[in-house]
Short mmCIF file of C-alpha atoms in Angstrom, two decimals:
data_model
loop_
_atom_site.label_atom_id
_atom_site.label_comp_id
_atom_site.label_asym_id
_atom_site.label_seq_id
_atom_site.Cartn_x
_atom_site.Cartn_y
_atom_site.Cartn_z
CA UNK A 1 -3.32 5.53 -9.42
CA UNK A 2 -6.64 3.74 -9.01
CA UNK A 3 -8.38 4.62 -5.79
CA UNK A 4 -11.26 2.77 -4.20
CA UNK A 5 -12.38 4.08 -0.85
CA UNK A 6 -14.83 2.71 1.69
CA UNK A 7 -16.73 4.81 4.19
CA UNK A 8 -15.52 3.08 7.35
CA UNK A 9 -12.65 0.78 8.33
CA UNK A 10 -14.42 -0.52 11.43
CA UNK A 11 -18.12 -0.50 12.24
CA UNK A 12 -20.10 -1.87 15.19
CA UNK A 13 -23.88 -2.16 14.88
CA UNK A 14 -26.69 -3.77 16.83
CA UNK A 15 -28.91 -6.59 15.63
CA UNK A 16 -31.87 -5.24 13.66
CA UNK A 17 -30.24 -1.95 12.67
CA UNK A 18 -30.18 -0.82 9.05
CA UNK A 19 -26.57 -0.54 7.93
CA UNK A 20 -25.11 1.30 4.94
CA UNK A 21 -21.64 0.55 3.60
CA UNK A 22 -20.45 2.94 0.95
CA UNK A 23 -17.80 2.57 -1.72
CA UNK A 24 -16.45 5.24 -4.03
CA UNK A 25 -14.03 4.86 -6.96
CA UNK A 26 -12.31 7.61 -8.89
CA UNK A 27 -11.37 5.79 -12.10
CA UNK A 28 -14.64 6.05 -14.03
CA UNK A 29 -15.04 2.26 -13.80
CA UNK A 30 -18.29 0.77 -15.03
CA UNK A 31 -18.17 -2.37 -12.85
CA UNK A 32 -18.40 -2.30 -9.07
CA UNK A 33 -18.55 -5.26 -6.69
CA UNK A 34 -19.23 -6.13 -3.06
CA UNK A 35 -17.52 -9.18 -1.55
CA UNK A 36 -17.43 -10.52 1.98
CA UNK A 37 -14.53 -12.42 3.50
CA UNK A 38 -14.92 -14.97 6.28
CA UNK A 39 -12.36 -17.34 7.83
CA UNK A 40 -12.58 -20.75 6.22
CA UNK A 41 -14.99 -19.55 3.54
CA UNK A 42 -12.76 -17.14 1.67
CA UNK A 43 -14.06 -14.25 -0.41
CA UNK A 44 -17.55 -14.50 -1.84
CA UNK A 45 -19.44 -12.14 -4.13
CA UNK A 46 -22.58 -10.53 -2.71
CA UNK A 47 -23.65 -8.22 -5.57
CA UNK A 48 -22.16 -6.47 -8.53
CA UNK A 49 -23.20 -3.61 -10.77
CA UNK A 50 -22.15 -3.00 -14.38
CA UNK A 51 -23.81 0.40 -14.78
CA UNK A 52 -25.79 3.02 -12.92
CA UNK A 53 -29.01 1.54 -11.53
CA UNK A 54 -28.02 -1.95 -12.81
CA UNK A 55 -27.25 -4.80 -10.45
CA UNK A 56 -26.74 -8.55 -10.49
CA UNK A 57 -26.87 -10.99 -7.58
CA UNK A 58 -23.71 -12.80 -6.65
CA UNK A 59 -23.35 -16.02 -4.68
CA UNK A 60 -24.73 -14.79 -1.35
CA UNK A 61 -27.23 -11.91 -1.84
CA UNK A 62 -29.65 -12.95 0.91
CA UNK A 63 -30.04 -10.29 3.58
CA UNK A 64 -28.40 -7.59 1.43
CA UNK A 65 -29.46 -5.01 -1.11
CA UNK A 66 -27.44 -2.51 -3.15
CA UNK A 67 -27.83 0.91 -4.67
CA UNK A 68 -25.97 2.58 -7.51
CA UNK A 69 -27.34 6.02 -8.27
CA UNK A 70 -24.04 7.47 -9.53
CA UNK A 71 -21.31 5.80 -11.51
CA UNK A 72 -18.63 6.35 -8.89
CA UNK A 73 -20.61 5.16 -5.85
CA UNK A 74 -21.93 1.72 -4.89
CA UNK A 75 -23.70 1.15 -1.60
CA UNK A 76 -24.32 -2.10 0.24
CA UNK A 77 -27.35 -2.12 2.53
CA UNK A 78 -28.08 -4.53 5.34
CA UNK A 79 -31.81 -4.03 5.84
CA UNK A 80 -31.86 -5.61 9.31
CA UNK A 81 -28.39 -6.54 10.50
CA UNK A 82 -27.88 -9.96 12.05
CA UNK A 83 -24.94 -11.48 13.89
CA UNK A 84 -24.15 -13.80 10.96
CA UNK A 85 -23.40 -10.70 8.90
CA UNK A 86 -20.38 -9.95 11.07
CA UNK A 87 -17.61 -10.04 8.48
CA UNK A 88 -15.01 -8.16 6.46
CA UNK A 89 -16.65 -6.38 3.50
CA UNK A 90 -14.55 -5.53 0.45
CA UNK A 91 -15.57 -3.32 -2.43
CA UNK A 92 -13.93 -3.54 -5.87
CA UNK A 93 -14.19 -1.84 -9.22
CA UNK A 94 -13.06 -2.42 -12.81
CA UNK A 95 -13.68 -1.30 -16.37
CA UNK A 96 -16.47 -3.05 -18.29
CA UNK A 97 -15.81 -6.61 -19.44
CA UNK A 98 -14.52 -9.91 -18.09
CA UNK A 99 -10.91 -9.28 -18.97
CA UNK A 100 -10.34 -6.18 -16.89
CA UNK A 101 -8.38 -5.91 -13.68
CA UNK A 102 -10.31 -5.48 -10.44
CA UNK A 103 -9.08 -3.07 -7.75
CA UNK A 104 -10.11 -3.34 -4.12
CA UNK A 105 -10.82 -0.86 -1.38
CA UNK A 106 -9.34 -1.10 2.13
CA UNK A 107 -12.29 -3.09 3.52
CA UNK A 108 -14.83 -2.50 6.29
CA UNK A 109 -14.73 -4.79 9.31
CA UNK A 110 -18.35 -4.97 10.49
CA UNK A 111 -19.34 -6.39 13.85
CA UNK A 112 -23.03 -6.95 14.62
CA UNK A 113 -23.78 -7.47 18.32
CA UNK B 1 -18.58 -22.59 -11.56
CA UNK B 2 -14.83 -22.52 -11.69
CA UNK B 3 -12.69 -23.93 -8.87
CA UNK B 4 -9.46 -22.24 -7.84
CA UNK B 5 -6.99 -24.15 -5.67
CA UNK B 6 -3.84 -22.76 -4.14
CA UNK B 7 -0.84 -24.52 -2.69
CA UNK B 8 0.72 -24.69 -0.24
CA UNK B 9 -1.79 -23.38 2.30
CA UNK B 10 1.00 -22.30 4.65
CA UNK B 11 4.65 -21.47 4.03
CA UNK B 12 7.39 -20.42 6.43
CA UNK B 13 10.57 -18.98 4.98
CA UNK B 14 13.83 -17.65 6.28
CA UNK B 15 14.49 -14.10 5.16
CA UNK B 16 16.38 -14.15 1.87
CA UNK B 17 14.91 -17.44 0.64
CA UNK B 18 12.96 -17.89 -2.59
CA UNK B 19 9.50 -19.39 -2.93
CA UNK B 20 6.95 -20.51 -5.49
CA UNK B 21 3.21 -20.34 -4.90
CA UNK B 22 0.89 -22.30 -7.16
CA UNK B 23 -2.67 -21.70 -8.36
CA UNK B 24 -4.64 -24.32 -10.29
CA UNK B 25 -7.96 -23.51 -11.94
CA UNK B 26 -10.54 -25.94 -13.24
CA UNK B 27 -11.61 -24.26 -16.49
CA UNK B 28 -10.62 -21.60 -19.01
CA UNK B 29 -10.26 -18.09 -17.65
CA UNK B 30 -10.45 -14.56 -19.06
CA UNK B 31 -8.87 -12.92 -16.05
CA UNK B 32 -6.38 -14.12 -13.49
CA UNK B 33 -5.05 -11.92 -10.72
CA UNK B 34 -2.64 -12.33 -7.81
CA UNK B 35 -3.16 -10.31 -4.63
CA UNK B 36 -1.34 -9.80 -1.36
CA UNK B 37 -3.57 -9.17 1.64
CA UNK B 38 -1.84 -6.91 4.11
CA UNK B 39 -2.28 -7.18 7.92
CA UNK B 40 -5.05 -4.57 7.80
CA UNK B 41 -7.06 -6.63 5.34
CA UNK B 42 -6.56 -4.68 2.14
CA UNK B 43 -6.02 -6.64 -1.07
CA UNK B 44 -3.04 -5.25 -2.94
CA UNK B 45 -2.87 -5.99 -6.67
CA UNK B 46 0.31 -7.83 -7.60
CA UNK B 47 -0.34 -9.08 -11.12
CA UNK B 48 -3.06 -9.19 -13.72
CA UNK B 49 -1.90 -12.21 -15.72
CA UNK B 50 -4.43 -14.31 -17.69
CA UNK B 51 -1.49 -15.68 -19.69
CA UNK B 52 2.25 -15.24 -20.09
CA UNK B 53 4.92 -14.00 -17.72
CA UNK B 54 5.36 -10.71 -15.87
CA UNK B 55 7.94 -9.38 -13.45
CA UNK B 56 7.82 -6.62 -10.89
CA UNK B 57 10.97 -6.28 -8.81
CA UNK B 58 11.47 -9.39 -6.68
CA UNK B 59 8.12 -10.81 -7.74
CA UNK B 60 7.24 -12.52 -10.97
CA UNK B 61 4.30 -14.57 -12.21
CA UNK B 62 3.62 -17.03 -14.98
CA UNK B 63 0.27 -18.31 -16.20
CA UNK B 64 0.01 -21.29 -18.53
CA UNK B 65 -3.63 -21.00 -19.54
CA UNK B 66 -3.65 -24.18 -21.64
CA UNK B 67 -2.55 -26.20 -18.61
CA UNK B 68 -4.73 -24.21 -16.18
CA UNK B 69 -2.19 -23.06 -13.65
CA UNK B 70 -0.38 -19.96 -12.52
CA UNK B 71 2.77 -19.55 -10.44
CA UNK B 72 3.89 -16.64 -8.28
CA UNK B 73 7.62 -16.42 -7.57
CA UNK B 74 9.03 -14.45 -4.67
CA UNK B 75 12.79 -14.06 -4.62
CA UNK B 76 15.01 -12.87 -1.76
CA UNK B 77 12.03 -12.77 0.59
CA UNK B 78 11.71 -10.04 3.20
CA UNK B 79 9.68 -9.91 6.41
CA UNK B 80 7.39 -7.37 4.74
CA UNK B 81 6.38 -10.10 2.26
CA UNK B 82 4.50 -11.87 5.05
CA UNK B 83 0.76 -12.11 4.68
CA UNK B 84 -1.77 -14.04 2.65
CA UNK B 85 -1.45 -14.36 -1.13
CA UNK B 86 -4.58 -14.93 -3.15
CA UNK B 87 -5.10 -16.08 -6.69
CA UNK B 88 -8.45 -15.23 -8.31
CA UNK B 89 -9.93 -15.90 -11.73
CA UNK B 90 -12.91 -15.03 -13.90
CA UNK B 91 -14.37 -18.01 -15.74
CA UNK B 92 -14.41 -17.27 -19.48
CA UNK B 93 -17.49 -19.35 -20.25
CA UNK B 94 -19.80 -17.97 -17.59
CA UNK B 95 -20.52 -14.50 -18.97
CA UNK B 96 -19.80 -13.31 -15.47
CA UNK B 97 -17.43 -10.67 -14.15
CA UNK B 98 -17.08 -12.41 -10.80
CA UNK B 99 -13.63 -13.17 -9.45
CA UNK B 100 -13.49 -16.63 -7.85
CA UNK B 101 -10.82 -16.71 -5.17
CA UNK B 102 -8.62 -19.52 -3.94
CA UNK B 103 -8.27 -20.08 -0.20
CA UNK B 104 -4.90 -18.37 -0.16
CA UNK B 105 -1.32 -19.17 0.85
CA UNK B 106 -0.28 -17.77 4.22
CA UNK B 107 3.39 -16.77 4.01
CA UNK B 108 5.47 -16.08 7.08
CA UNK B 109 8.99 -14.73 6.54
CA UNK B 110 11.14 -14.93 9.64
CA UNK B 111 14.34 -12.91 10.19
#
């Protein structure tokens, strides 16, 4: 069974704090993704990574950075959290290529006050 | 980029009824997936179906890639089927791995 885990289910942070969201997968997947989900806007890709230390911007990278030092772990970093980053964050992983199935973690509901 | 449209946006069913959810996409795709989002927000994989037909218990799906649509069938619906169903696709021409999601169909199954 594919397993994608995220470090927190719920997180509350203050404006200006540095926030780390972590994602770990146990299937030796090359690709890892960070999406955010907002009412009315749906799911949108923030960043993805196709290998260790490799990253590509998605549709909405502004205000975020990522880190992938190990194959199984992909971190999303909010350098200085703002209230408009309050959202549901979903991590996913898949084998290399366009035709491979993506599997999602349970999500982290982040509130920035 | 590719557009993914789902219909209907909302659906209310009596327990035991059957339903068909539709997903239209604007261009050729390499990957098409159906998900069920549970009340806690997790996306559960239902089908990976860029073409053809698959069945899993009371659920089945068909993708006709040449006509750019996919259908998800739910038979003998149960209250536990309630939630939001998403269709998502990877555009084959973009060289991207990104899943583009539809807005979802919110299904409510009432006893």
